[in-house]
Short mmCIF file of C-alpha atoms and ligand atoms in Angstrom, two decimals:
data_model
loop_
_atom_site.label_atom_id
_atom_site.label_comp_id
_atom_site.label_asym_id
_atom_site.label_seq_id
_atom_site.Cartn_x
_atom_site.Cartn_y
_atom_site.Cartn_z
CA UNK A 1 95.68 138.24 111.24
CA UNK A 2 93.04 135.35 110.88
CA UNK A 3 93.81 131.99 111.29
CA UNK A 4 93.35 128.96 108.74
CA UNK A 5 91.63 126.38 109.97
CA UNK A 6 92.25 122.81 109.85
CA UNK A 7 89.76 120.20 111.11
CA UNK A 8 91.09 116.48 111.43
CA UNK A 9 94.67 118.16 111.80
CA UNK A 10 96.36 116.16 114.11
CA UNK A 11 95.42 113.34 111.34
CA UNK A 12 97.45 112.02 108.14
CA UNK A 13 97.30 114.02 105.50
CA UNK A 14 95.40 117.02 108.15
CA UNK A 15 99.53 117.44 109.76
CA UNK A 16 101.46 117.54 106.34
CA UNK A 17 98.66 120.52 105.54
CA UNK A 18 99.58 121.81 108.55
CA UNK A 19 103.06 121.74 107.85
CA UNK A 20 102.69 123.78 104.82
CA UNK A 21 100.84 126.30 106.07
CA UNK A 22 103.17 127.27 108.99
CA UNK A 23 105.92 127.39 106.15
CA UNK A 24 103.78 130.17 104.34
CA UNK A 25 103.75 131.70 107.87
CA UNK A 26 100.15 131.48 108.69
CA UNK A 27 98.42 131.40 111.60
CA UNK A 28 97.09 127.76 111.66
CA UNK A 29 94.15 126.45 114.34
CA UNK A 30 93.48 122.62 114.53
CA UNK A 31 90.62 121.26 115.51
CA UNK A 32 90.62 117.68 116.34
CA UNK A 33 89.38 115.37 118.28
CA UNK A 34 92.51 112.84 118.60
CA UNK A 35 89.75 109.97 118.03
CA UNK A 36 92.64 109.22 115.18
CA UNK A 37 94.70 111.92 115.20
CA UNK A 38 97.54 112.31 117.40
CA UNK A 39 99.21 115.08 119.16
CA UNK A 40 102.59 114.54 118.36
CA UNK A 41 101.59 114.68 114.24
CA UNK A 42 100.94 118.25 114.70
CA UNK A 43 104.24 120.31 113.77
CA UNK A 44 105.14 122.55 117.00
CA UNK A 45 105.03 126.13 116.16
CA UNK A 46 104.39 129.26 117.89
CA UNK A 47 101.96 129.62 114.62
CA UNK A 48 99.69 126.66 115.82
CA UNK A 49 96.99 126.55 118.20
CA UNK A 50 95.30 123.51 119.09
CA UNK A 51 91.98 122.85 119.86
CA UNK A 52 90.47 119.40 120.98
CA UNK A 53 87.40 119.34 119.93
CA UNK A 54 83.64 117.31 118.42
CA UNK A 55 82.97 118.52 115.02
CA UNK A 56 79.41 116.75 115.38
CA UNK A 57 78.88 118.81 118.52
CA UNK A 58 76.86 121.67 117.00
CA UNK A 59 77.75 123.93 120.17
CA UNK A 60 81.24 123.31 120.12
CA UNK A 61 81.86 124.66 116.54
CA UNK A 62 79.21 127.55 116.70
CA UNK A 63 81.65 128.68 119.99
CA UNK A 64 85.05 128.16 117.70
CA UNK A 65 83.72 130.26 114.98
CA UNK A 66 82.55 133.31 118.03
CA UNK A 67 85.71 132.79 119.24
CA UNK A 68 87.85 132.51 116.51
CA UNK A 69 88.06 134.43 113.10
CA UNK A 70 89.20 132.34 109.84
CA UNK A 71 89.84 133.22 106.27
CA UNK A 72 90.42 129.50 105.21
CA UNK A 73 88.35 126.33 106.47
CA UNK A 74 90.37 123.14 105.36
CA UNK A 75 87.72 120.18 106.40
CA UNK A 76 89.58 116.77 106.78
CA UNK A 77 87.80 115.33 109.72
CA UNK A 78 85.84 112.59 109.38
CA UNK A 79 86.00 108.72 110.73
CA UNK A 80 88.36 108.13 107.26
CA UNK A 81 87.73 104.16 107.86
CA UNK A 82 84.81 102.95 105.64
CA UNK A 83 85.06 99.78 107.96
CA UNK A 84 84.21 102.06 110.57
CA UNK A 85 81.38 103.43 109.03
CA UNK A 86 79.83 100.15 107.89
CA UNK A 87 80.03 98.92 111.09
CA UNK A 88 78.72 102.16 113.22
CA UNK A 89 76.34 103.85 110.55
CA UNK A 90 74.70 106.16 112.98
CA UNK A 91 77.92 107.24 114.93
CA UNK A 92 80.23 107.67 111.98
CA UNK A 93 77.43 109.95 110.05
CA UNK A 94 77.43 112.52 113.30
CA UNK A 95 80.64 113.14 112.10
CA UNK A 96 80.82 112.74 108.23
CA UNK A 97 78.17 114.54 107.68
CA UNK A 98 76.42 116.23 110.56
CA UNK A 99 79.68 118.26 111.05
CA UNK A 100 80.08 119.09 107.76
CA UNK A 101 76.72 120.77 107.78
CA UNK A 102 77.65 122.31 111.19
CA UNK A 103 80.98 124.11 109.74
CA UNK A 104 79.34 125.00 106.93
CA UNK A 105 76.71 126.68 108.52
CA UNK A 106 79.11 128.33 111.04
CA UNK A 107 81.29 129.29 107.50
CA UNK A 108 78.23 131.26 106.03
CA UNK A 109 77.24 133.33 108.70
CA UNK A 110 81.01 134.38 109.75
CA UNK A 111 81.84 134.99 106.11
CA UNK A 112 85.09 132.91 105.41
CA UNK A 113 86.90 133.42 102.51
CA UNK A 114 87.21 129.93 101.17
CA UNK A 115 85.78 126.30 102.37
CA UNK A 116 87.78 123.19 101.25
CA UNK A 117 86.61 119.67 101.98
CA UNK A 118 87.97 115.97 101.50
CA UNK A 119 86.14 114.20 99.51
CA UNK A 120 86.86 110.38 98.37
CA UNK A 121 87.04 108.36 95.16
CA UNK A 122 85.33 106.19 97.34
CA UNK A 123 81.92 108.53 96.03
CA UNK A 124 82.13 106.54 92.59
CA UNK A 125 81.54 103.28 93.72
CA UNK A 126 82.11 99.95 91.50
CA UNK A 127 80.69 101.47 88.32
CA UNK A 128 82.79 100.26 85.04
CA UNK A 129 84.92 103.23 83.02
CA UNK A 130 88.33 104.73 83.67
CA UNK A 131 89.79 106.82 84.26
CA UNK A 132 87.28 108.16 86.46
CA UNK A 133 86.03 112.09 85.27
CA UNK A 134 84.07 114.27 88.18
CA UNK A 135 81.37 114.27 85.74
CA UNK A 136 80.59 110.37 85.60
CA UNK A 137 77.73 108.91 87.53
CA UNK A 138 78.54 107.79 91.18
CA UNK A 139 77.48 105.00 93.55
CA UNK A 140 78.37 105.90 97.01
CA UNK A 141 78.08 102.03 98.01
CA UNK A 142 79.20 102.55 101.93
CA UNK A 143 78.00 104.23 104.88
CA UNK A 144 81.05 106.17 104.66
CA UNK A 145 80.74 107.23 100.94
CA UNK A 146 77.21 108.28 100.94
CA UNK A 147 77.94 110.60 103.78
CA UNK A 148 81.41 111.93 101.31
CA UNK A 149 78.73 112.43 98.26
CA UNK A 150 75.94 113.93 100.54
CA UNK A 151 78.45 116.17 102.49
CA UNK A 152 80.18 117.15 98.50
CA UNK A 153 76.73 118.37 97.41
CA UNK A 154 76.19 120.62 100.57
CA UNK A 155 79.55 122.37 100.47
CA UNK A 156 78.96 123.03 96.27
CA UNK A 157 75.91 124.18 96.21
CA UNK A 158 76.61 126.32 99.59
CA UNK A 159 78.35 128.38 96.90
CA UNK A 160 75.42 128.99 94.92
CA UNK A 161 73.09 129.15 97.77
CA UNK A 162 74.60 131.29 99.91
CA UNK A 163 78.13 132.50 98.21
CA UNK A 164 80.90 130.62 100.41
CA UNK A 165 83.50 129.75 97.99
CA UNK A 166 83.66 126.48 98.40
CA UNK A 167 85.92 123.69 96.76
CA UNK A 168 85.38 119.73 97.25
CA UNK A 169 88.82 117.37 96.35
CA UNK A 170 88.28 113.66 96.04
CA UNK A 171 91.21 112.05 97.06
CA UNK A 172 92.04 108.58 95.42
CA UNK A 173 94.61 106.74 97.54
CA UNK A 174 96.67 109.07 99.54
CA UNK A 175 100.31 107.38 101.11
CA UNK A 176 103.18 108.80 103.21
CA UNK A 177 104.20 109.54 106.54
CA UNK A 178 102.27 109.41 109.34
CA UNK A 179 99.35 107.19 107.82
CA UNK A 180 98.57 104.37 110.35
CA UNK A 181 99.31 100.84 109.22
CA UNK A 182 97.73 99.66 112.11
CA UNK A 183 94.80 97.73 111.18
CA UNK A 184 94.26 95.21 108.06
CA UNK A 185 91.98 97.77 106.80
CA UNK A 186 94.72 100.59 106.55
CA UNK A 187 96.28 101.72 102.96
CA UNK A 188 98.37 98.95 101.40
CA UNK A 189 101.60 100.97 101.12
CA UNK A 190 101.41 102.12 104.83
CA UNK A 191 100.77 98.29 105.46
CA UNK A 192 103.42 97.38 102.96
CA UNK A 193 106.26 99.71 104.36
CA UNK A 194 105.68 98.57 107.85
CA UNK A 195 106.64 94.90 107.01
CA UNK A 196 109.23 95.65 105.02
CA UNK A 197 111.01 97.30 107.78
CA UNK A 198 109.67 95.44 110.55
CA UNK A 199 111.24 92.64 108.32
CA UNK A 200 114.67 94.63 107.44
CA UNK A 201 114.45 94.44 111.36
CA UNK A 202 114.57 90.75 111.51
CA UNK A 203 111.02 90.57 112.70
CA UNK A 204 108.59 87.22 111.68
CA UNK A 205 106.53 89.39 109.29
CA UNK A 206 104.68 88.40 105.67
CA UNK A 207 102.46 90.79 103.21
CA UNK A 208 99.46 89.21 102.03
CA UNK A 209 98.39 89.68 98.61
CA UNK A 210 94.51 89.78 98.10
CA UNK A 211 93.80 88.86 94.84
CA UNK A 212 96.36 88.09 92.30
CA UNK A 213 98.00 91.40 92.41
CA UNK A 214 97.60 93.24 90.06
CA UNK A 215 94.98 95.42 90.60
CA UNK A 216 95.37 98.54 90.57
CA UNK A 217 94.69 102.26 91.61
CA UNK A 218 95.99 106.08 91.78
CA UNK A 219 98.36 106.02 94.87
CA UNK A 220 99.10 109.89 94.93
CA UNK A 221 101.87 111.08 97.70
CA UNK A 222 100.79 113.18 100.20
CA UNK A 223 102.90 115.84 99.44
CA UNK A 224 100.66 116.51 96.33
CA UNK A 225 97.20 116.33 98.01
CA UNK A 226 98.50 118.93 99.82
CA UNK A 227 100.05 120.98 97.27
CA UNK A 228 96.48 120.70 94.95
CA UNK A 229 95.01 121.59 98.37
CA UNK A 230 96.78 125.04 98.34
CA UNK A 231 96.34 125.22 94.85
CA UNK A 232 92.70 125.13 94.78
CA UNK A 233 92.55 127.84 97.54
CA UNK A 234 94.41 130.36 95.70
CA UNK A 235 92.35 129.45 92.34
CA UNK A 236 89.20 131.30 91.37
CA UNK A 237 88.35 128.58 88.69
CA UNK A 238 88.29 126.41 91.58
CA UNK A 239 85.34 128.32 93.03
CA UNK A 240 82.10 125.85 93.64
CA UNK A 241 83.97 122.88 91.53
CA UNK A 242 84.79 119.12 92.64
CA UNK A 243 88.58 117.59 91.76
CA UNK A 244 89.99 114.26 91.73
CA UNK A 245 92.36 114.54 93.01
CA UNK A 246 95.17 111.65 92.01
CA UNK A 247 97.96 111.70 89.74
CA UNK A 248 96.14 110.16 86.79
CA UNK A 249 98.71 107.02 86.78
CA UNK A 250 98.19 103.51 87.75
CA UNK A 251 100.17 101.17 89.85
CA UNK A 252 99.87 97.52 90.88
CA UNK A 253 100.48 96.42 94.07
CA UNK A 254 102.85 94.11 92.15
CA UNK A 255 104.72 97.47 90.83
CA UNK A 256 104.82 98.65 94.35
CA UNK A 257 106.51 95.69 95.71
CA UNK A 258 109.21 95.88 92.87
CA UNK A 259 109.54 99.04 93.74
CA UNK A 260 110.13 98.46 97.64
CA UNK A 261 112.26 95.87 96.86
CA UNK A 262 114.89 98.35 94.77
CA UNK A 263 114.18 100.77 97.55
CA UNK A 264 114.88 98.16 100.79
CA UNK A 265 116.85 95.46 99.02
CA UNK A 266 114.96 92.84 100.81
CA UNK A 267 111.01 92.12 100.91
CA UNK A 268 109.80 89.86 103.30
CA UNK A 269 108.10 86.31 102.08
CA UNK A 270 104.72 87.18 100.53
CA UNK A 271 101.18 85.30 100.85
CA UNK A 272 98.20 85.89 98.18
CA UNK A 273 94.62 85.81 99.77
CA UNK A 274 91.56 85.43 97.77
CA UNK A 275 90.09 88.79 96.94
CA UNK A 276 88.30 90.96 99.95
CA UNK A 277 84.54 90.92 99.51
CA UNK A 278 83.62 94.04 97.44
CA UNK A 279 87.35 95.06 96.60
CA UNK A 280 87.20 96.80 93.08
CA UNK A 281 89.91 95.79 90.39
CA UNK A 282 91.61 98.83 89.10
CA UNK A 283 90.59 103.11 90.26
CA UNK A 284 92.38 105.69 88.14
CA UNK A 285 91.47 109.60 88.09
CA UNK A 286 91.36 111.37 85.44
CA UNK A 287 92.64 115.13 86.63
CA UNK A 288 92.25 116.86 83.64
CA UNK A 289 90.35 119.08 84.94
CA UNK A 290 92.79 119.88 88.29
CA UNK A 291 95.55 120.13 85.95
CA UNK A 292 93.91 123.19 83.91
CA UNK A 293 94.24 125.44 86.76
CA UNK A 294 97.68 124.72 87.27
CA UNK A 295 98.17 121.55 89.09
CA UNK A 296 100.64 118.12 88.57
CA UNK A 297 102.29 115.88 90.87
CA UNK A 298 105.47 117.01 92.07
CA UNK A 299 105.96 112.99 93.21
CA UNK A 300 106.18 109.48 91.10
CA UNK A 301 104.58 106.56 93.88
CA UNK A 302 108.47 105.30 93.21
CA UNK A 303 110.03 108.78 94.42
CA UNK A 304 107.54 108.49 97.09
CA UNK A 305 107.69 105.52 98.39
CA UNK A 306 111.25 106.31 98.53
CA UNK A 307 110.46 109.18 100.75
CA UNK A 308 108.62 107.21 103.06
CA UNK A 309 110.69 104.27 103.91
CA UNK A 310 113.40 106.66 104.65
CA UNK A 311 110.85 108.11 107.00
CA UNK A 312 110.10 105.51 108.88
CA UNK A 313 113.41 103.88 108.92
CA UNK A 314 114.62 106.86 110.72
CA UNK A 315 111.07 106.78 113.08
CA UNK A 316 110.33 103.09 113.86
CA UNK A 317 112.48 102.27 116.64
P1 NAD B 1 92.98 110.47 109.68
O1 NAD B 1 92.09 109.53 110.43
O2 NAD B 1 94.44 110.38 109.89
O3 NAD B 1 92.51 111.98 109.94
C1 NAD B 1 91.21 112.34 110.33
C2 NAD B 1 91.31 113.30 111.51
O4 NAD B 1 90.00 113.73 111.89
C3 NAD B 1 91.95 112.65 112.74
O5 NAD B 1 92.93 113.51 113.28
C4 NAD B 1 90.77 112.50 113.72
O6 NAD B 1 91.17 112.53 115.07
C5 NAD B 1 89.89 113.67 113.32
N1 NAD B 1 88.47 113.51 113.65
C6 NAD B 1 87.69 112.40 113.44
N2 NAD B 1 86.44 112.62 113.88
C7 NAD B 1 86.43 113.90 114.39
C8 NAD B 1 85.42 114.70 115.01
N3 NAD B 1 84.18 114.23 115.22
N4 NAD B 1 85.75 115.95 115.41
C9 NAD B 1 87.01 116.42 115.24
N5 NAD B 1 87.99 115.71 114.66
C10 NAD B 1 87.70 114.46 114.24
O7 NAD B 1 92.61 110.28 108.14
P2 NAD B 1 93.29 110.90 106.82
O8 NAD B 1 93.68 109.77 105.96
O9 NAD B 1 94.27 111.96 107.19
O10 NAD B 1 92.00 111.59 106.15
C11 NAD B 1 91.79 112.99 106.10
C12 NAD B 1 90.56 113.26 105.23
O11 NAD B 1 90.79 112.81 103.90
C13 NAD B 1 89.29 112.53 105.72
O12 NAD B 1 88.19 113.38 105.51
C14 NAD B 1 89.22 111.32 104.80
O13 NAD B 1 87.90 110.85 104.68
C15 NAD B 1 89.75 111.91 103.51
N6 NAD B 1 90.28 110.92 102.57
C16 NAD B 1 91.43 110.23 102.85
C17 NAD B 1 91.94 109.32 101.93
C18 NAD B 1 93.21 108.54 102.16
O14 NAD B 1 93.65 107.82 101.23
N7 NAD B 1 93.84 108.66 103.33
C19 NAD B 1 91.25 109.09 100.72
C20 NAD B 1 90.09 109.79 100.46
C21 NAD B 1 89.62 110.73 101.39
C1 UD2 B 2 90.13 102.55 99.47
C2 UD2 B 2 89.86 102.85 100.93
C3 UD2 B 2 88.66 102.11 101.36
C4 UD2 B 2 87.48 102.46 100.44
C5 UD2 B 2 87.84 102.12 98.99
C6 UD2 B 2 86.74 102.59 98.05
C7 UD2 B 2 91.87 103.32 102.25
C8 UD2 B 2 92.94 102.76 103.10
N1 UD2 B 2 90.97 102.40 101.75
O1 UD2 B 2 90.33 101.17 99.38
O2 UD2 B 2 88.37 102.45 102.68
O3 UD2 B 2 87.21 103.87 100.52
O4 UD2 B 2 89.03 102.85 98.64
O5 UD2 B 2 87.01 102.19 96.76
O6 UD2 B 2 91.76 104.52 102.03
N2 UD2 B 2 95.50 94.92 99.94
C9 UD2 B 2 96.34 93.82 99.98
N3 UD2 B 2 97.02 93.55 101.11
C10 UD2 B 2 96.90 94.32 102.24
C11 UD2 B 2 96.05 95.45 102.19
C12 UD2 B 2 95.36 95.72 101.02
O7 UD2 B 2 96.46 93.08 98.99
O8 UD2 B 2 97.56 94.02 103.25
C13 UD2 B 2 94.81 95.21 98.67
C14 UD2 B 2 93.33 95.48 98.82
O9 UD2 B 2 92.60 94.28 98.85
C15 UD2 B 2 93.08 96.32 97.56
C16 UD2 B 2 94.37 97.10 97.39
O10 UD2 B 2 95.36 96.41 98.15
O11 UD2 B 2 92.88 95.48 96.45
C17 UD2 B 2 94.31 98.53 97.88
O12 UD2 B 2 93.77 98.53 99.19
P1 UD2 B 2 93.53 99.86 100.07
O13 UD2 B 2 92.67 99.47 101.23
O14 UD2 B 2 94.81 100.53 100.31
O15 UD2 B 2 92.75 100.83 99.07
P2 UD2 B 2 91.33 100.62 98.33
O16 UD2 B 2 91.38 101.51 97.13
O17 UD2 B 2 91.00 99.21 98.08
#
């Protein structure tokens, strides 16, 4: 049996795909290399091999692929922080898009069935119109987000170039377990979640508010990303395509903290900020064109933020 692989799998949303798989009963590698990622994400199974690994170390993928024979590549590493990237252009691009081209490349000449890659809203920039259709100009305004667009392009056109079946999702903002609240720069609802309990706790914690509050975007749970994931594998019409992927809704961060306050009963205080430099008002996907081969959120952002504070209740000690 070949294996699916998963790059970035000890990561966020790389370990719930992981998950999934292993429930389908398929032979799952990772290949990660923890820069991120952690090895206690990855679900322990007798169905999972794991190995640590550079993606933007050409030799170390061409030896995976002559060692190892995969039907599915599911790409999700990268350096995911666009902070990162601005900061590091030249390091971060090794990985966002020299090892795209790398796995690619490796993907063509071994012949796997079907290439899948993360892409990011981040690709459309701060151009005016929503919601946002795959067929609207972009303005990849980061380090980070030109690498997501260039990387895209490669992985379509390898389909018409060289007949990989390829398949490029752009995530808008992804939340749930296991996504690392960590540093200012982390998603809001991680961030959010984390003083709420840290606050249920009796810890000295605030949320800041930058802006007024009420912009918004498409916080889709990671349950779904994964689920249009899978979908888009098994989907012929999928075949050479990009996908936003969201859940074509809008929430404030206003909304979320009504929400979280149903949820935990309790928020703690709460501080607005003037906006961050280059923050965009509102994102919203339009996934028309996901949802005509089959796909819709399984999740409301209230049902999963529900999900997720129960989660880490039960995790933060
Ligand atoms: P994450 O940081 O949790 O996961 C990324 C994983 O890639 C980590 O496990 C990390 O260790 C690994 N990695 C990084 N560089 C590597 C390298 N050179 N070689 C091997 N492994 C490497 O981030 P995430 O949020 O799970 O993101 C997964 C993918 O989805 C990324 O491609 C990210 O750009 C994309 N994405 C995420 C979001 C979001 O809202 N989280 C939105 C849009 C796109
Ligand atoms: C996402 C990406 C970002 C970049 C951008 C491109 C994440 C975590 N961020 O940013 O890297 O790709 O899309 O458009 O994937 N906020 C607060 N308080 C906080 C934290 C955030 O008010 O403690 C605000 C923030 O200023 C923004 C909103 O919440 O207005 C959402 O922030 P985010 O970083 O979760 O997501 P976004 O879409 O701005």
């Amino acid at each position: 049996m070949k294996r699916t692989l998963v790059t970035g799998g000890a990561g966020f949303i790389g370990s719930h795909l992981v998950e999934a798989l292993i429930e389908q009963k398929r032979k799952v590698l990772v290949f990660d290399n923890f820069s991120t990622g952690k090895f206690e994400n990855i679900p322990n199974s007798e169905l999972v091999h794991v190995v640590k690994g550079d993606i933007s170390d050409k030799s170390q993928v061409e030896n995976l692929f002559k060692k190892y024979q995969f039907d599915t590549v599911f790409h999700l590493a990268a350096v995911a922080s666009v902070a990162k990237s601005v900061e590091n252009p030249e390091e971060t691009h090794k990985t966002n898009f020299d090892g795209t081209l790398y796995l690619l490349q490796e993907s063509v000449k071994q012949g796997v069935v079907r290439f899948i890659f993360a892409s990011s809203a981040a690709v459309y920039g701060d151009l005016p119109g929503l919601p946002k259709k795959e067929t609207d100009p972009v303005k990849p305004l980061t380090p980070y987000a030109v690498d997501k667009y260039a990387s895209e392009r490669y992985v379509i056109n390898a389909y018409e170039l060289y007949g990989l079946k390829t398949t490029a999702l752009r995530f808008f903002n992804v939340f749930g377990p296991r996504q690392d609240p960590s540093s200012p720069y982390s998603g809001v609802i991680s961030i959010f979640v984390d003083r709420v309990i840290r606050n249920l706790k009796g810890e000295d914690v605030s949320i800041t508010i930058f802006g007024d509050g009420n912009q918004t975007r498409d916080f889709i749970f990671v349950k779904d990303v994964v689920k249009a994931l899978l979908l888009v594998e098994r989907s012929y019409e999928a075949v050479g395509k990009v996908f936003n992927t969201g859940t074509g809704k809008a929430t404030s961060l206003l909304n979320l903290l009504d929400y979280l306050a149903k949820i935990a009963g309790k928020l703690p205080p709460i501080h607005f900020e003037p906006p961050r430099k280059g923050d965009i008002k509102h994102s919203l996907a339009d996934i028309s064109e996901l949802k005509k081969i089959g796909f819709s959120p399984s999740f409301t952002v209230e049902e999963g933020l529900k999900l997720l504070f129960e989660w880490e209740l039960k995790h933060k000690d």
